[in-house]
Amino acid sequence: MSSGLRIPDDEKGHDLNMFCIPKHYEDDLERVFIPHGLIMDRTERLARDIMQDMGGHHIVALCVLKGGYKFFADLLDYIKALNQNRDTSVPLTVDFIRLKSYHSEESTNKVAVIGAEELCSLSKKNVLIVEDIVETGRTMMTLLPLLEAHNPKMVKVVSLLVKRTPKSLGYKPDYIGFEIPDKFLVGYALDYNEYFRDLSHICVLNENARQKYKA
Amino acid sequence: METCNKSEEKHESAAIVINDGWPGYSLDLFTYPQHYCDDLECVYIPHGVIQDRTERLARNIMDDIGDHHIVVLCVLKGGYKFCADLLDYIKVLSCTSNRSIPMRVDFIRLKSYRNDQSTEAMQIIGGEDLTILTGKNVLIVEAIVNTGKTMKTLLNHVEQFKPKMVKVASLLVKRAPSGGGYSPNYVGFEIPDCFVVGYALDYNEYFRDLNHICVISEKGKLKYRI
């Protein structure tokens, strides 16, 4: 398991006019941080690593929705391409889950998994959870026990991005695209109040834009 | 990979600058043909980044010369991948804009490398009858400019046919101490003086089937040596 492509803290990224950016965002972005093509190349490799480990048995790909599914779609395209070009292939089914946190009488935060078909259908399958970004790790640490309870054969987590942040609870996914510094990033899988979904590169947002697109 | 691009208003010559110390990416972060597993040092420029940069070059080119018949002169063999992808992006722009520009492609071959050293001799093959260039906007598409000698020879040859305008697009430009001082109009990446392969750039005909631009390992250099 590689720890992903590590982007150092002092990485400056690229000037905006080295790439194609939607005109309406030109004043909102500081730099291009991770070009779309690099994301695609890295994702292609993740697909291969995943198939190597999990391709022996029915895979259920579980997309965690907080809104974005871009990474999920692209990753699955690469997995499907591998699947249809090998001598053996495995059934690949998909599902989408949303995590809703709520408070109960106990003081602990609880999380409900909604939107999926019966979670008991995960029993004896290879489950692949697909996340866009892991920061504190709280989401995963909450979700994993809930899924384990349904006796899957195997559960693995792939996250496109993992942030280096002091707020991290120490959780590390099985497959990591990029390990990134604690910067304000938008584009590709990362929206900001629903904006920047139409931006294909991951970019650094500038100060003005943070105010401009505030909820 | 860092960019410290020359801040210019115009598109021309601004490029992604790859600094001398750039170590590239580890091979196990990407996919590549297994038959090259011992022959590569690192992934230098991933295929996807090449694509993204090419997309932008296509836009810059169309902005500048998209007003008149374009004849594209592709320098084979190393230039074919860059040329194909560049033209695809130009076509997309052409399809979706109000005006569409007739564009034709022609090919020439220049042979001047043995192993990883540039030789003195240079031959231009297939470019004798270039009367099609007369009066047109010519875009020469090359994979890499090193000393600039090849390009200068080619430009002299092309000028004889009296084109309206000649521009050169090169995916890579090497910062070489022996720099002939030639700078193409459109540059994808400015790189240090190391020998790179992949994305149609070969080492004695090998590595053209590699998607990413990589640095060849010593093992690779020996294995495929002539």
Coordinates of C-alpha atoms in Angstrom, one line a residue:
Chain A
M1 CA 0.0 0.0 0.0
S2 CA 1.6 3.3 -1.0
S3 CA 0.9 6.3 1.0
G4 CA -0.1 8.3 -2.1
L5 CA 1.5 11.0 -4.0
R6 CA 2.8 13.4 -1.4
I7 CA 2.4 17.1 -2.1
P8 CA 4.8 19.0 0.2
D9 CA 3.7 22.0 2.3
D10 CA 5.7 24.5 0.2
E11 CA 4.2 23.3 -3.1
K12 CA 3.1 26.4 -5.0
G13 CA 1.3 24.7 -7.9
H14 CA 1.0 26.3 -11.3
D15 CA 0.1 29.7 -12.7
L16 CA -3.5 29.8 -13.9
N17 CA -2.6 30.7 -17.4
M18 CA -0.6 27.5 -17.9
F19 CA -4.0 25.6 -18.1
C20 CA -7.6 26.1 -19.3
I21 CA -9.8 27.5 -16.6
P22 CA -13.5 28.5 -16.9
K23 CA -13.5 32.2 -17.4
H24 CA -15.9 32.9 -14.7
Y25 CA -13.5 31.6 -12.1
E26 CA -10.4 33.5 -13.2
D27 CA -10.6 36.0 -10.4
D28 CA -11.4 33.5 -7.7
L29 CA -8.5 31.2 -7.9
E30 CA -4.9 31.6 -6.8
R31 CA -3.1 28.7 -8.5
V32 CA -3.7 25.4 -10.1
F33 CA -2.7 22.9 -7.4
I34 CA -3.4 19.5 -8.9
P35 CA -4.1 19.4 -12.7
H36 CA -7.0 17.3 -13.8
G37 CA -4.8 15.1 -15.9
L38 CA -2.6 14.2 -13.0
I39 CA -5.7 13.3 -11.0
M40 CA -6.7 11.0 -13.8
D41 CA -3.3 9.3 -14.1
R42 CA -3.2 8.7 -10.4
T43 CA -6.7 7.4 -10.4
E44 CA -5.8 5.0 -13.1
R45 CA -3.1 3.5 -10.9
L46 CA -5.4 3.3 -7.9
A47 CA -7.9 1.3 -10.0
R48 CA -5.1 -1.2 -10.8
D49 CA -4.0 -1.5 -7.2
I50 CA -7.6 -2.0 -6.1
M51 CA -8.3 -4.7 -8.7
Q52 CA -5.2 -6.5 -7.6
D53 CA -6.4 -6.8 -4.0
M54 CA -10.1 -7.0 -4.4
G55 CA -10.7 -8.3 -7.9
G56 CA -11.1 -11.9 -6.8
H57 CA -14.7 -11.5 -5.6
H58 CA -17.9 -9.4 -6.1
I59 CA -17.1 -5.8 -5.4
V60 CA -19.6 -3.3 -4.1
A61 CA -18.4 0.2 -4.6
L62 CA -19.9 2.5 -2.1
C63 CA -19.9 6.2 -2.9
V64 CA -20.0 8.5 0.1
L65 CA -22.1 11.5 -0.9
K66 CA -21.7 14.8 0.7
G67 CA -22.5 16.1 -2.7
G68 CA -19.6 15.1 -5.0
Y69 CA -19.2 11.9 -7.0
K70 CA -16.7 12.9 -9.6
F71 CA -13.9 10.8 -8.2
F72 CA -16.2 7.9 -7.8
A73 CA -17.3 8.1 -11.5
D74 CA -13.7 8.3 -12.8
L75 CA -12.3 5.6 -10.6
L76 CA -15.1 3.3 -11.6
D77 CA -14.5 3.9 -15.2
Y78 CA -10.9 2.8 -14.8
I79 CA -11.9 -0.2 -12.7
K80 CA -14.5 -1.2 -15.4
A81 CA -11.9 -0.9 -18.1
L82 CA -9.6 -3.3 -16.3
N83 CA -12.5 -5.6 -15.6
Q84 CA -13.5 -5.9 -19.2
N85 CA -10.0 -6.5 -20.5
R86 CA -8.9 -9.3 -18.2
D87 CA -9.4 -13.0 -18.7
T88 CA -11.4 -13.1 -15.6
S89 CA -13.9 -10.5 -14.5
V90 CA -15.8 -9.8 -11.3
P91 CA -19.3 -8.5 -10.8
L92 CA -19.2 -4.8 -9.8
T93 CA -22.2 -3.2 -8.2
V94 CA -22.5 0.4 -7.0
D95 CA -24.4 2.2 -4.3
F96 CA -24.5 5.6 -2.8
I97 CA -24.7 6.5 0.8
R98 CA -25.2 9.7 2.7
L99 CA -24.2 10.2 6.3
K100 CA -26.6 12.0 8.5
S101 CA -25.5 12.9 12.0
Y102 CA -28.0 13.4 14.7
H103 CA -28.1 13.8 18.4
S104 CA -29.7 11.4 20.8
E105 CA -30.2 11.4 24.6
E106 CA -26.6 10.2 25.0
S107 CA -24.0 12.8 24.5
T108 CA -22.2 11.0 21.8
N109 CA -22.8 12.0 18.2
K110 CA -24.5 9.4 16.2
V111 CA -24.4 8.8 12.5
A112 CA -27.1 7.2 10.3
V113 CA -26.2 5.8 6.9
I114 CA -29.0 6.6 4.6
G115 CA -29.7 6.0 0.9
A116 CA -28.2 2.6 0.4
E117 CA -30.0 -0.6 -0.3
E118 CA -30.2 -2.9 2.7
L119 CA -26.8 -2.9 4.2
C120 CA -27.2 -6.6 4.9
S121 CA -26.6 -7.0 1.1
L122 CA -23.0 -6.2 1.9
S123 CA -22.6 -9.6 3.6
K124 CA -19.8 -11.7 2.1
K125 CA -18.9 -9.1 -0.5
N126 CA -15.7 -7.0 -1.1
V127 CA -16.8 -3.6 -0.1
L128 CA -14.9 -0.5 -1.5
I129 CA -15.8 2.8 0.1
V130 CA -15.0 5.7 -2.1
E131 CA -14.3 9.1 -0.5
D132 CA -13.1 12.3 -2.0
I133 CA -11.2 13.7 1.0
V134 CA -10.2 12.5 4.5
E135 CA -9.4 15.3 6.9
T136 CA -10.1 14.4 10.6
G137 CA -11.0 10.9 9.7
R138 CA -14.1 11.1 11.8
T139 CA -16.5 10.1 8.9
M140 CA -14.6 6.9 8.2
M141 CA -14.1 6.0 11.8
T142 CA -17.9 6.3 12.3
L143 CA -18.9 4.6 9.1
L144 CA -16.6 1.5 9.2
P145 CA -18.0 -0.2 12.3
L146 CA -21.5 0.3 10.9
L147 CA -20.6 -1.6 7.8
E148 CA -18.5 -4.2 9.5
A149 CA -21.6 -5.2 11.5
H150 CA -23.1 -6.6 8.3
N151 CA -20.2 -9.1 7.8
P152 CA -18.7 -8.1 4.5
K153 CA -15.8 -10.3 3.2
M154 CA -13.5 -7.3 3.1
V155 CA -13.8 -3.6 3.5
K156 CA -11.3 -1.2 2.0
V157 CA -11.4 2.6 1.7
V158 CA -10.0 4.7 -1.2
S159 CA -9.8 8.4 -0.8
L160 CA -8.6 10.7 -3.6
L161 CA -7.1 13.2 -1.0
V162 CA -5.9 12.9 2.5
K163 CA -5.1 16.2 4.3
R164 CA -2.1 16.6 6.6
T165 CA -3.8 18.4 9.5
P166 CA -3.3 18.6 13.2
K167 CA -7.1 17.8 13.5
S168 CA -6.5 14.3 12.1
L169 CA -7.6 11.5 14.4
G170 CA -4.9 9.3 12.8
Y171 CA -7.1 7.3 10.4
K172 CA -5.5 6.3 7.1
P173 CA -7.4 4.9 4.1
D174 CA -6.1 1.8 2.3
Y175 CA -5.7 3.6 -1.0
I176 CA -4.6 7.2 -1.2
G177 CA -4.5 9.4 -4.3
F178 CA -2.7 12.4 -3.0
E179 CA -1.5 13.5 0.5
I180 CA -2.0 17.2 0.6
P181 CA -1.1 20.2 2.9
D182 CA -3.8 22.0 4.8
K183 CA -4.9 24.5 2.1
F184 CA -8.3 25.8 1.0
L185 CA -8.8 23.7 -2.2
V186 CA -11.7 23.6 -4.7
G187 CA -12.3 21.9 -8.0
Y188 CA -12.7 18.4 -9.3
A189 CA -14.3 16.6 -6.4
L190 CA -14.3 19.6 -4.0
D191 CA -17.0 22.1 -4.2
Y192 CA -17.4 25.3 -2.1
N193 CA -21.1 25.8 -1.3
E194 CA -22.0 24.1 -4.6
Y195 CA -19.6 26.2 -6.6
F196 CA -16.6 25.0 -8.5
R197 CA -18.1 21.7 -9.6
D198 CA -17.5 22.8 -13.1
L199 CA -13.8 23.2 -12.5
S200 CA -11.7 20.2 -13.6
H201 CA -8.4 21.0 -11.8
I202 CA -8.0 21.2 -8.1
C203 CA -7.1 24.8 -7.3
V204 CA -6.3 27.1 -4.4
L205 CA -9.1 29.5 -3.6
N206 CA -8.2 33.1 -3.0
E207 CA -9.3 35.3 -0.1
N208 CA -11.9 37.3 -2.1
A209 CA -13.6 34.2 -3.4
R210 CA -14.0 32.8 0.1
Q211 CA -16.2 35.8 0.9
K212 CA -17.8 35.9 -2.5
Y213 CA -19.2 32.4 -2.4
K214 CA -19.9 32.2 1.3
A215 CA -23.1 30.4 2.2
Chain B
M1 CA 6.7 20.4 -9.8
E2 CA 6.8 24.2 -9.6
T3 CA 5.9 26.9 -12.0
C4 CA 7.6 30.2 -12.0
N5 CA 6.5 31.3 -15.4
K6 CA 7.8 34.4 -17.0
S7 CA 5.1 36.9 -16.5
E8 CA 4.2 38.0 -20.0
E9 CA 1.0 39.4 -21.3
K10 CA 1.4 37.4 -24.6
H11 CA 1.1 33.7 -24.8
E12 CA 4.3 33.3 -26.6
S13 CA 7.1 31.4 -24.9
A14 CA 5.5 31.2 -21.5
A15 CA 5.9 27.7 -20.3
I16 CA 5.7 25.5 -17.3
V17 CA 9.3 25.6 -15.9
I18 CA 10.6 22.4 -14.4
N19 CA 13.5 23.2 -12.2
D20 CA 16.9 21.5 -12.1
G21 CA 16.3 19.6 -8.9
W22 CA 12.9 18.1 -9.9
P23 CA 13.0 14.4 -8.9
G24 CA 10.0 13.3 -10.8
Y25 CA 7.3 11.0 -9.4
S26 CA 7.9 7.4 -8.2
L27 CA 6.9 4.8 -10.7
D28 CA 4.7 3.0 -8.3
L29 CA 2.3 5.9 -8.2
F30 CA 1.3 5.5 -11.9
T31 CA 0.6 2.8 -14.5
Y32 CA 3.1 2.0 -17.3
P33 CA 3.8 -1.0 -19.6
Q34 CA 5.4 -3.8 -17.5
H35 CA 8.1 -4.4 -20.1
Y36 CA 9.8 -1.2 -19.0
C37 CA 9.8 -1.8 -15.3
D38 CA 13.6 -1.9 -15.0
D39 CA 14.2 0.7 -17.6
L40 CA 12.8 3.8 -16.0
E41 CA 14.0 6.0 -13.2
C42 CA 10.9 8.0 -12.6
V43 CA 7.8 9.5 -14.1
Y44 CA 8.9 13.0 -15.1
I45 CA 5.7 14.5 -16.6
P46 CA 2.5 12.4 -16.2
H47 CA 0.5 12.0 -19.4
G48 CA -2.5 13.8 -17.9
V49 CA -0.5 16.9 -17.2
I50 CA 0.8 16.9 -20.8
Q51 CA -2.9 16.7 -21.9
D52 CA -4.0 19.6 -19.8
R53 CA -1.1 21.8 -20.9
T54 CA -1.7 20.9 -24.5
E55 CA -5.3 21.9 -24.2
R56 CA -4.1 25.3 -23.2
L57 CA -1.5 25.6 -26.0
A58 CA -4.3 24.8 -28.5
R59 CA -6.3 27.7 -27.2
N60 CA -3.3 30.1 -27.3
I61 CA -2.6 29.0 -30.9
M62 CA -6.1 29.4 -32.1
D63 CA -6.3 32.9 -30.5
D64 CA -3.2 33.9 -32.4
I65 CA -3.4 32.2 -35.8
G66 CA -6.9 30.8 -36.1
D67 CA -8.0 33.5 -38.6
H68 CA -6.5 32.0 -41.7
H69 CA -5.8 28.6 -43.4
I70 CA -3.4 26.7 -41.2
V71 CA -1.0 24.1 -42.4
V72 CA 0.4 22.0 -39.7
L73 CA 3.9 20.5 -40.2
C74 CA 4.4 17.6 -37.9
V75 CA 8.0 16.6 -37.2
L76 CA 8.1 12.8 -37.1
K77 CA 8.5 10.5 -35.4
G78 CA 8.8 12.1 -31.9
G79 CA 6.2 14.8 -32.7
Y80 CA 3.4 12.6 -33.7
K81 CA 1.7 12.1 -30.3
F82 CA 1.9 15.8 -29.3
C83 CA 0.7 16.7 -32.8
A84 CA -2.2 14.3 -32.7
D85 CA -3.4 15.5 -29.3
L86 CA -2.8 19.2 -30.0
L87 CA -4.8 18.9 -33.2
D88 CA -7.6 17.1 -31.3
Y89 CA -7.9 20.0 -28.9
I90 CA -7.7 22.6 -31.8
K91 CA -10.5 20.7 -33.6
V92 CA -12.7 20.8 -30.5
L93 CA -12.2 24.6 -30.3
S94 CA -12.9 24.8 -34.0
C95 CA -16.1 22.8 -33.7
T96 CA -17.5 24.9 -30.9
S97 CA -16.6 28.3 -32.2
N98 CA -18.5 30.4 -34.7
R99 CA -15.7 30.4 -37.2
S100 CA -14.0 27.2 -38.4
I101 CA -10.6 27.2 -40.0
P102 CA -9.5 24.9 -42.7
M103 CA -6.5 23.0 -41.5
R104 CA -4.3 20.4 -43.2
V105 CA -1.5 18.4 -41.9
D106 CA 1.8 17.4 -43.5
F107 CA 4.7 15.4 -42.1
I108 CA 8.5 15.6 -42.3
R109 CA 11.2 13.5 -40.7
L110 CA 14.4 14.7 -39.2
K111 CA 17.0 12.3 -38.2
S112 CA 19.8 13.5 -36.0
Y113 CA 20.1 11.3 -32.8
R114 CA 22.2 8.2 -32.1
N115 CA 21.6 6.7 -28.6
D116 CA 21.2 9.9 -26.5
Q117 CA 23.6 12.1 -28.3
S118 CA 22.7 14.6 -31.0
T119 CA 24.8 14.1 -34.2
E120 CA 26.0 16.6 -36.6
A121 CA 24.3 15.2 -39.7
M122 CA 20.7 16.1 -40.2
Q123 CA 18.4 15.0 -43.0
I124 CA 15.0 16.4 -43.8
I125 CA 12.9 13.6 -45.4
G126 CA 9.6 14.1 -47.1
G127 CA 9.6 17.8 -47.0
E128 CA 10.9 18.6 -50.5
D129 CA 7.6 19.6 -52.0
L130 CA 6.3 22.1 -49.5
T131 CA 4.7 24.5 -52.0
I132 CA 1.5 23.9 -50.0
L133 CA 2.9 26.2 -47.5
T134 CA 2.9 29.3 -49.7
G135 CA 0.7 32.0 -48.4
K136 CA -0.5 30.0 -45.4
N137 CA -0.2 30.2 -41.6
V138 CA 2.3 27.4 -40.9
L139 CA 2.4 25.7 -37.5
I140 CA 5.5 23.5 -37.0
V141 CA 4.8 20.9 -34.3
E142 CA 7.8 19.4 -32.6
A143 CA 8.2 17.2 -29.5
I144 CA 11.4 18.7 -28.1
V145 CA 13.8 21.6 -28.9
N146 CA 17.3 21.0 -27.6
T147 CA 20.1 23.1 -29.1
G148 CA 17.7 24.7 -31.6
K149 CA 19.9 23.6 -34.5
T150 CA 17.3 21.3 -36.0
M151 CA 14.6 24.0 -35.8
K152 CA 16.7 26.7 -37.3
T153 CA 17.6 24.4 -40.2
L154 CA 14.0 23.5 -40.7
L155 CA 12.8 27.1 -40.5
N156 CA 15.3 28.2 -43.2
H157 CA 14.0 25.4 -45.4
V158 CA 10.4 26.3 -44.8
E159 CA 10.9 30.1 -45.4
Q160 CA 12.0 29.3 -49.0
F161 CA 8.4 28.4 -49.8
K162 CA 7.1 31.8 -48.7
P163 CA 4.5 31.1 -46.1
K164 CA 2.3 33.9 -44.7
M165 CA 3.5 33.3 -41.2
V166 CA 5.4 30.5 -39.4
K167 CA 5.0 29.6 -35.8
V168 CA 6.6 26.7 -33.9
A169 CA 5.0 24.8 -31.1
S170 CA 7.2 22.4 -29.0
L171 CA 6.0 20.3 -26.1
L172 CA 9.4 20.5 -24.5
V173 CA 12.3 22.9 -24.5
K174 CA 15.6 21.9 -22.9
R175 CA 17.6 24.4 -20.9
A176 CA 20.9 23.4 -22.4
P177 CA 24.2 25.2 -21.8
S178 CA 24.9 24.9 -25.5
G179 CA 21.6 26.6 -26.1
G180 CA 21.5 27.9 -29.7
G181 CA 19.2 30.6 -28.2
Y182 CA 16.2 29.4 -30.2
S183 CA 12.8 29.8 -28.4
P184 CA 9.7 28.4 -30.0
N185 CA 6.5 30.5 -30.0
Y186 CA 4.5 28.0 -28.0
V187 CA 6.2 25.8 -25.3
G188 CA 4.6 23.2 -23.1
F189 CA 7.3 22.6 -20.6
E190 CA 10.9 24.0 -20.1
I191 CA 13.0 21.1 -18.7
P192 CA 16.5 20.6 -17.4
D193 CA 19.2 18.9 -19.5
C194 CA 18.2 15.3 -18.9
F195 CA 17.4 12.6 -21.4
V196 CA 13.6 11.9 -21.3
V197 CA 11.6 9.2 -23.1
G198 CA 7.9 8.4 -23.5
Y199 CA 4.9 10.1 -25.2
A200 CA 6.5 9.4 -28.6
L201 CA 10.0 10.4 -27.5
D202 CA 12.3 7.5 -28.1
Y203 CA 15.6 6.0 -27.2
N204 CA 16.7 4.1 -30.3
E205 CA 13.0 3.6 -31.2
Y206 CA 12.1 2.3 -27.7
F207 CA 9.7 3.9 -25.3
R208 CA 7.4 5.4 -27.9
D209 CA 4.7 3.2 -26.4
L210 CA 4.9 4.8 -23.0
N211 CA 2.2 7.3 -22.0
H212 CA 4.1 9.5 -19.5
I213 CA 7.3 11.3 -20.1
C214 CA 9.9 9.5 -18.0
V215 CA 13.6 9.5 -17.2
I216 CA 15.4 6.5 -18.6
S217 CA 17.5 4.4 -16.1
E218 CA 21.1 3.4 -16.7
K219 CA 19.9 -0.1 -17.1
G220 CA 17.6 1.0 -19.8
K221 CA 20.3 2.9 -21.6
L222 CA 22.5 -0.2 -21.7
K223 CA 19.7 -2.6 -22.6
Y224 CA 18.6 -0.6 -25.7
R225 CA 22.0 0.8 -26.8
I226 CA 22.9 0.4 -30.4

